[in-house]
Amino acid sequence: MLQIITKKFFPPGERYETLHRAIFYTNYRVMRGEKIITPVGSLLPSTGLHSLATLTCEMLEKQEKYPDGPRPGVFIATTGDDLLNDFAAVISFFLNVTCTPDPDLTRRLLLAERPSLGIEAVPSRFIRRMFDKDVHAKDGEAAALAAFITQLIGLERETFVGAMRAIRQFVIGSHRLADDLNLAYKLFVTSIESLAQGFDGHVAEWSDYEPRKRNKIDQALKDASDEVAAGVRDAVLSNEHVALARRFRDFAMADVAPSFFREEAAGAQGPIGRPDLPIALQQAYSIRSSYVHLLRDVPRQLTISGFPEATEVDDRETLSFAGLSRLARHIIMQFIARGRTVEREAFDYRRELPGIVTVKLSPEYWVASTVGFDHKSAPVRLTAFLEQITAAVLLHQKDAKLTDLRPILIMVEDQVPGLRKPNQRLPMLTLYCLFHQFAGPEFECKQWPALFEKYKADFDTPTVESFVAHLIAGYRVDWSWRS
């Protein structure tokens, strides 16, 4: 939504404008009278609440206005919740502070004096600044935030969506430090991994496949031709996610700028060096996988409160929460800074408006439609009509009925003679046959049963369509099977 309200995807014309206001609860304290203005919204300091700083947020939502005015199906405005939550997440991520529209969550993150069950310390003991009780605004931060958001919303849509997904994962992972360290570590890793898998440009090769499985397949293909072997390997790779750990590590290393080890490391306690980072990334991915697949806890060494950014686990350099969060934030920032920006872009934004859900209509609304009907779409219509037969004829469900298919069956009569292959004709003929089997003589088409008799031999070959037609119509299947 942050990108949609900038009018980047709208054609020229008038807009519906809706002002959304909310209070953000935070530890970020801005001087009274100062106003932070960004391309998507403004922030004004307001009276605090029970030791929490507050910012009044104003966001102007713009939606495309149609010349003939509002009508059913036209969006005028959203509730604003998605806008406000995403804006708060971006503020939290960029400024490295706590910022949410939820006062209870903010209070629990910042003011809790005792840790949650299973946690050895409160969040402020794992990550610097983000959970400090007071973070005072510094000169230049407001301008830097505005510049960052300008770059973020200027990204190409696919890149923007990936960046926002990573930002949300990072912020949610930070919040989980209050109640689940295992999940927090996993979310920090996946905030990087989501970018690696979506934007690393990786093309899977056979050598990437797990060696144990690869060797078995290679052994099975030793007598196959090169063409067949290559086809099998390509088919296997197309259904597998391969080399995930290596892709994660390579992507992270490629996106780490020298500033991570220099200027940004100033003040960090025990920052990791570049030579140790590949091993630490491998360790981080292994910890993430152990939790996802086996629910194993993060190593005990990482649960000790404090701010060292790396420690040794099993004699291998491993990133702590402080180190992993700083690394994830740096990589996401680099990804956004290096992303290509465009002023305008063709994109069907309506599909991503909040509250929009795409659902499949019940068959009676479309199964008999002549729009786009041909032998390629016939299997979909056949499946839908079989659902109606099952409900109305086989299960005798109340109010279930069959749709009059004659509009498309007339097209069947016209198109079938022009189709040369039985597999092209069969879905249409099956639809034609089953309708006449159950609809009754008053619904017969002009060429029934002559058309069916002409192509009846198509049903002699064992196929799914033939089996369904025999089964539902109650005819015996007389196929001989050979091993």
XYZ file of C-alpha atoms in Angstrom:
483
model
C 0.000 0.000 0.000
C 2.849 2.436 0.677
C 3.713 2.334 -3.007
C 0.135 2.309 -4.296
C -0.859 5.601 -2.633
C 1.982 7.423 -4.412
C -0.042 7.264 -7.671
C 2.817 5.396 -9.328
C 0.408 2.956 -10.951
C -2.464 5.372 -11.711
C -3.188 6.926 -15.107
C -3.557 10.736 -15.162
C -6.795 11.968 -13.611
C -8.539 12.931 -10.395
C -8.068 11.061 -7.107
C -10.095 10.181 -4.054
C -8.140 11.470 -1.050
C -8.568 10.172 2.486
C -6.565 11.399 5.474
C -5.627 8.730 8.003
C -4.377 9.664 11.480
C -2.979 7.403 14.168
C -0.721 7.429 17.205
C 2.561 5.548 16.978
C 3.991 4.404 20.307
C 7.753 4.413 20.360
C 11.003 5.021 22.220
C 12.029 7.589 19.602
C 11.754 11.079 21.039
C 11.493 14.071 18.703
C 11.813 17.676 19.795
C 8.496 19.496 20.164
C 7.696 21.598 17.148
C 9.706 19.382 14.806
C 7.815 17.671 11.997
C 9.152 14.716 10.032
C 7.849 14.768 6.465
C 8.259 11.752 4.162
C 6.801 10.917 0.732
C 4.137 8.688 2.295
C 3.270 10.442 5.555
C 4.213 12.881 8.285
C 5.135 12.452 11.940
C 4.570 15.008 14.692
C 5.652 14.601 18.336
C 2.777 14.470 20.801
C 2.249 14.024 24.525
C 3.730 10.771 25.788
C 1.821 7.967 27.495
C 3.102 6.219 30.635
C 6.812 6.628 29.828
C 6.254 5.939 26.124
C 7.012 8.522 23.469
C 4.251 9.081 20.927
C 4.172 10.359 17.376
C 1.044 11.496 15.607
C 1.083 9.997 12.135
C -0.778 11.514 9.190
C -1.047 9.684 5.873
C -2.979 10.842 2.820
C -4.322 7.859 0.917
C -4.972 8.422 -2.775
C -7.117 6.131 -4.911
C -7.918 6.339 -8.590
C -11.112 8.297 -9.285
C -13.296 7.248 -12.178
C -14.866 10.020 -14.301
C -18.413 8.692 -13.855
C -18.126 8.591 -10.075
C -18.174 5.723 -7.565
C -19.872 2.484 -8.492
C -19.896 -1.098 -7.167
C -16.409 -2.556 -7.246
C -14.599 0.800 -7.124
C -12.328 1.501 -4.166
C -12.557 4.930 -2.588
C -10.405 4.243 0.470
C -9.099 1.491 2.722
C -9.327 1.396 6.508
C -5.747 2.633 6.606
C -4.546 -0.189 8.858
C -2.194 -1.690 6.267
C -0.759 1.723 5.452
C -0.137 2.623 9.070
C 1.361 -0.744 10.001
C 3.749 -0.708 7.048
C 4.773 2.888 7.735
C 5.478 1.998 11.379
C 7.528 -1.034 10.260
C 9.632 1.093 7.893
C 10.241 3.693 10.623
C 11.225 0.993 13.101
C 13.522 -0.703 10.588
C 15.332 2.374 9.297
C 15.758 4.223 12.596
C 16.421 0.970 14.484
C 13.823 1.843 17.118
C 10.554 0.433 18.396
C 7.542 1.955 16.648
C 4.064 0.389 16.547
C 0.411 1.521 16.628
C -0.085 -0.862 19.585
C 0.630 0.697 23.010
C 0.488 -2.658 24.816
C 3.059 -4.229 22.504
C 5.331 -1.213 22.764
C 5.059 -1.205 26.550
C 5.865 -4.918 26.715
C 8.915 -4.483 24.465
C 10.316 -1.419 26.223
C 9.159 -1.384 29.823
C 9.061 -5.037 30.879
C 11.273 -5.596 33.917
C 11.069 -9.374 33.906
C 11.570 -11.640 30.887
C 8.864 -13.915 29.504
C 8.717 -17.645 30.252
C 11.737 -19.394 28.732
C 13.611 -16.136 28.040
C 16.654 -15.212 30.086
C 16.496 -11.464 29.600
C 14.282 -8.665 28.307
C 14.703 -7.584 24.627
C 16.889 -4.582 25.503
C 19.608 -7.003 26.657
C 19.977 -8.600 23.208
C 19.949 -5.667 20.760
C 21.211 -2.141 21.279
C 19.088 0.964 20.654
C 15.922 -0.693 19.309
C 14.627 -1.454 22.806
C 16.303 1.324 24.791
C 13.731 3.221 26.849
C 14.694 6.535 25.270
C 16.249 7.183 21.871
C 16.595 10.880 21.112
C 16.393 12.047 17.520
C 19.626 13.305 15.991
C 20.218 15.919 13.337
C 19.870 14.491 9.848
C 17.819 11.424 10.797
C 14.541 12.910 9.540
C 16.079 13.753 6.172
C 17.711 10.333 5.968
C 14.378 8.630 6.703
C 12.659 10.651 3.958
C 15.432 9.783 1.488
C 15.232 6.092 2.372
C 11.452 6.002 1.846
C 11.843 7.860 -1.462
C 14.222 5.137 -2.658
C 12.007 2.360 -1.265
C 8.763 3.425 -2.946
C 10.632 4.231 -6.161
C 11.712 0.603 -6.611
C 10.206 -1.582 -9.308
C 7.136 -3.303 -7.892
C 8.635 -6.778 -7.592
C 11.699 -5.426 -5.819
C 9.571 -3.247 -3.533
C 7.409 -6.211 -2.513
C 10.517 -8.260 -1.694
C 12.006 -5.407 0.314
C 8.812 -4.856 2.332
C 8.524 -8.572 3.002
C 12.070 -8.599 4.367
C 11.452 -5.455 6.459
C 8.333 -6.965 8.019
C 10.212 -10.189 8.816
C 13.016 -8.211 10.429
C 10.677 -6.110 12.586
C 8.535 -9.093 13.596
C 11.706 -11.003 14.435
C 12.794 -8.131 16.685
C 9.442 -8.230 18.491
C 9.754 -11.975 19.062
C 12.801 -11.372 21.249
C 10.272 -10.712 23.986
C 8.751 -14.200 23.906
C 10.561 -16.658 21.590
C 14.288 -16.433 20.928
C 14.200 -19.415 18.564
C 11.604 -17.822 16.332
C 13.354 -14.454 16.501
C 16.623 -15.957 15.216
C 14.806 -17.802 12.448
C 12.979 -14.649 11.315
C 16.211 -12.646 11.151
C 17.678 -15.360 8.915
C 14.600 -15.588 6.699
C 14.521 -11.825 6.241
C 17.797 -12.293 4.332
C 16.837 -15.646 2.814
C 13.651 -14.242 1.257
C 15.790 -11.829 -0.751
C 18.351 -14.503 -1.627
C 15.798 -16.887 -3.079
C 13.820 -14.210 -4.878
C 16.548 -12.005 -6.298
C 19.866 -13.837 -6.516
C 19.286 -14.871 -10.140
C 20.324 -18.430 -9.322
C 19.852 -21.088 -12.028
C 19.965 -24.583 -10.552
C 22.607 -26.960 -11.896
C 22.783 -30.711 -11.438
C 25.873 -30.316 -9.238
C 23.725 -28.272 -6.814
C 21.488 -31.265 -6.109
C 22.014 -33.192 -2.891
C 24.904 -35.604 -3.585
C 23.241 -38.661 -2.021
C 20.124 -38.288 -4.155
C 22.119 -37.191 -7.201
C 24.291 -40.310 -7.149
C 21.267 -42.618 -7.015
C 19.647 -40.900 -9.996
C 22.914 -40.893 -11.940
C 23.238 -44.626 -11.309
C 19.691 -45.242 -12.538
C 20.375 -43.218 -15.695
C 23.715 -44.770 -16.595
C 22.238 -46.724 -19.523
C 19.915 -43.948 -20.691
C 20.676 -41.731 -23.671
C 22.108 -38.281 -23.051
C 18.819 -36.706 -24.142
C 16.713 -38.811 -21.759
C 19.165 -38.343 -18.874
C 19.193 -34.568 -19.360
C 15.385 -34.501 -19.462
C 15.098 -36.457 -16.205
C 17.646 -34.237 -14.447
C 15.907 -31.062 -15.640
C 12.564 -32.426 -14.427
C 14.024 -33.220 -10.994
C 15.624 -29.779 -10.665
C 12.417 -28.001 -11.682
C 10.636 -29.466 -8.661
C 13.372 -28.979 -6.094
C 14.817 -26.065 -4.162
C 18.521 -26.749 -4.346
C 21.623 -25.249 -2.797
C 19.546 -23.095 -0.433
C 22.240 -22.746 2.210
C 24.908 -21.848 -0.361
C 22.598 -19.361 -2.086
C 21.856 -17.726 1.279
C 25.556 -17.446 2.101
C 26.619 -16.212 -1.349
C 23.842 -13.617 -1.524
C 24.660 -12.264 1.918
C 28.387 -12.046 1.203
C 27.757 -10.281 -2.112
C 25.527 -7.667 -0.468
C 27.743 -6.859 2.518
C 29.442 -3.528 1.869
C 32.806 -2.549 3.409
C 30.938 -0.088 5.669
C 29.516 -3.035 7.627
C 33.017 -3.864 8.898
C 34.132 -0.232 9.251
C 31.887 2.770 10.012
C 28.867 0.704 11.077
C 30.977 -1.472 13.346
C 32.074 1.521 15.415
C 30.756 0.988 18.928
C 29.790 -2.628 18.265
C 31.030 -5.163 20.795
C 33.153 -7.860 19.175
C 32.041 -7.242 15.560
C 32.646 -10.106 13.181
C 35.343 -9.818 10.511
C 34.918 -10.583 6.820
C 37.016 -13.812 6.908
C 34.768 -15.268 9.632
C 31.462 -14.183 8.078
C 30.975 -17.113 5.621
C 31.275 -19.614 8.483
C 28.935 -17.556 10.663
C 26.360 -17.389 7.846
C 26.544 -21.149 7.433
C 26.006 -21.527 11.170
C 23.036 -19.124 11.117
C 21.344 -21.077 8.320
C 21.988 -24.356 10.111
C 20.412 -22.985 13.327
C 17.405 -21.770 11.317
C 16.976 -25.182 9.650
C 17.314 -27.073 12.924
C 14.505 -25.000 14.399
C 12.225 -25.202 11.345
C 12.584 -28.958 10.824
C 13.360 -30.304 14.297
C 12.265 -27.510 16.678
C 15.745 -27.432 18.172
C 16.518 -24.454 20.385
C 19.194 -21.967 19.449
C 22.531 -22.805 21.104
C 22.689 -21.783 24.744
C 25.643 -19.533 24.050
C 23.318 -17.227 22.086
C 20.733 -16.886 24.857
C 23.093 -15.160 27.269
C 22.189 -11.496 27.497
C 24.724 -8.991 26.275
C 25.882 -7.423 23.039
C 28.837 -9.399 21.636
C 28.071 -9.779 17.947
C 29.730 -13.174 17.567
C 30.628 -16.108 19.746
C 31.934 -19.622 19.253
C 29.544 -22.568 19.049
C 31.200 -25.966 18.525
C 34.447 -24.142 17.673
C 32.734 -22.260 14.835
C 32.134 -18.522 14.712
C 28.416 -17.855 15.218
C 26.406 -14.640 15.033
C 24.558 -13.559 18.161
C 21.207 -11.783 18.053
C 23.044 -8.458 18.076
C 25.314 -9.480 15.218
C 22.623 -11.192 13.134
C 20.152 -8.318 13.469
C 22.799 -5.763 12.439
C 23.805 -7.942 9.484
C 20.196 -8.494 8.336
C 19.410 -4.794 8.576
C 22.552 -3.919 6.620
C 21.825 -6.419 3.819
C 18.213 -5.264 3.431
C 19.370 -1.648 3.335
C 21.944 -2.509 0.669
C 19.333 -4.398 -1.352
C 17.058 -1.346 -1.338
C 19.862 1.130 -2.075
C 21.025 -0.894 -5.085
C 17.532 -1.494 -6.451
C 16.431 0.029 -9.759
C 13.846 2.794 -9.417
C 11.183 3.817 -11.935
C 8.893 6.824 -11.889
C 5.873 5.012 -13.333
C 5.067 1.339 -13.848
C 2.248 -0.694 -15.383
C 0.805 -2.832 -12.601
C -2.688 -4.059 -11.696
C -2.609 -2.590 -8.203
C -6.270 -3.388 -7.484
C -5.430 -7.049 -6.892
C -3.226 -6.039 -3.942
C -5.585 -3.636 -2.223
C -6.404 -4.708 1.353
C -9.509 -6.863 1.648
C -9.395 -8.030 -1.979
C -9.677 -11.816 -2.207
C -9.888 -13.747 -5.462
C -12.266 -16.702 -5.264
C -13.521 -19.189 -7.818
C -17.151 -18.696 -8.804
C -19.569 -21.580 -8.470
C -19.772 -23.516 -11.790
C -23.333 -22.444 -12.613
C -22.081 -18.899 -13.222
C -19.524 -19.785 -15.907
C -19.584 -23.422 -16.989
C -21.943 -22.729 -19.933
C -20.308 -19.454 -20.980
C -19.268 -19.352 -24.643
C -16.471 -16.857 -23.898
C -13.125 -18.490 -24.574
C -14.563 -21.982 -24.999
C -12.484 -24.367 -27.129
C -10.789 -27.757 -26.825
C -8.123 -26.255 -24.533
C -10.646 -24.956 -21.980
C -12.966 -27.959 -22.290
C -11.239 -29.997 -19.514
C -11.936 -27.193 -17.006
C -15.615 -27.071 -18.042
C -15.778 -30.869 -17.808
C -14.391 -30.834 -14.276
C -16.940 -28.203 -13.241
C -19.830 -30.134 -14.777
C -18.679 -33.317 -13.025
C -18.950 -31.418 -9.731
C -22.574 -30.640 -10.580
C -23.292 -34.245 -11.524
C -21.766 -35.450 -8.259
C -23.856 -33.042 -6.170
C -27.176 -33.285 -8.033
C -27.245 -36.853 -9.348
C -24.935 -38.988 -7.235
C -25.288 -37.334 -3.813
C -28.783 -35.876 -4.281
C -27.829 -32.707 -2.462
C -30.659 -30.300 -1.760
C -30.964 -27.433 -4.273
C -28.176 -28.891 -6.444
C -28.915 -28.771 -10.167
C -27.316 -29.145 -13.566
C -26.574 -26.149 -15.767
C -27.977 -26.047 -19.289
C -24.821 -26.500 -21.391
C -26.449 -26.160 -24.795
C -24.749 -22.807 -25.560
C -21.316 -24.474 -25.512
C -22.494 -27.856 -26.802
C -23.553 -26.123 -30.016
C -19.915 -25.009 -30.237
C -18.855 -28.618 -29.599
C -20.862 -29.704 -32.621
C -19.114 -27.064 -34.724
C -15.573 -27.579 -33.444
C -15.183 -31.348 -32.959
C -15.181 -32.232 -36.690
C -12.228 -29.881 -37.149
C -10.108 -31.523 -34.436
C -7.780 -34.212 -35.778
C -6.536 -35.790 -32.536
C -8.743 -37.885 -30.201
C -7.128 -36.327 -27.110
C -8.351 -32.923 -28.317
C -11.878 -34.190 -28.976
C -12.353 -36.315 -25.863
C -12.995 -33.598 -23.226
C -15.578 -31.983 -25.516
C -17.209 -35.306 -26.397
C -17.309 -36.384 -22.757
C -19.040 -33.147 -21.826
C -21.437 -33.623 -24.741
C -22.193 -37.225 -23.804
C -22.668 -36.720 -20.052
C -24.979 -33.744 -20.502
C -27.282 -35.708 -22.778
C -27.100 -38.690 -20.423
C -28.673 -36.699 -17.564
C -30.408 -33.652 -19.056
C -33.385 -35.344 -20.698
C -34.749 -35.376 -24.271
C -36.133 -31.829 -24.110
C -32.527 -30.517 -23.864
C -31.085 -32.511 -26.760
C -28.827 -30.717 -29.225
C -29.398 -30.932 -32.953
C -26.647 -33.468 -33.699
C -27.286 -35.780 -30.756
C -26.656 -38.739 -30.890
C -25.161 -38.694 -34.434
C -22.044 -36.739 -33.381
C -21.362 -39.084 -30.488
C -21.827 -42.192 -32.663
C -19.401 -40.809 -35.246
C -16.601 -40.423 -32.705
C -17.566 -43.180 -30.268
C -14.342 -45.036 -31.048
C -12.405 -42.260 -29.257
C -13.672 -43.752 -25.982
C -12.201 -47.206 -26.701
C -8.687 -46.143 -25.677
C -8.003 -46.077 -21.898
C -8.056 -42.403 -20.910
C -9.248 -40.433 -17.888
C -12.126 -38.966 -19.897
C -13.189 -42.362 -21.175
C -13.031 -43.891 -17.717
C -15.134 -41.060 -16.243
C -17.714 -41.329 -19.023
C -18.047 -45.101 -18.568
C -18.165 -44.884 -14.789
C -20.767 -42.116 -14.459
C -22.930 -43.329 -17.333
C -22.879 -46.839 -15.886
C -21.295 -48.593 -18.875
C -18.942 -51.504 -18.489
C -15.266 -50.832 -19.173
C -13.920 -53.474 -21.521
C -10.212 -52.761 -21.635
C -7.514 -55.399 -21.763
C -4.337 -54.456 -19.881
C -0.898 -55.619 -20.849
C 2.111 -55.545 -18.562
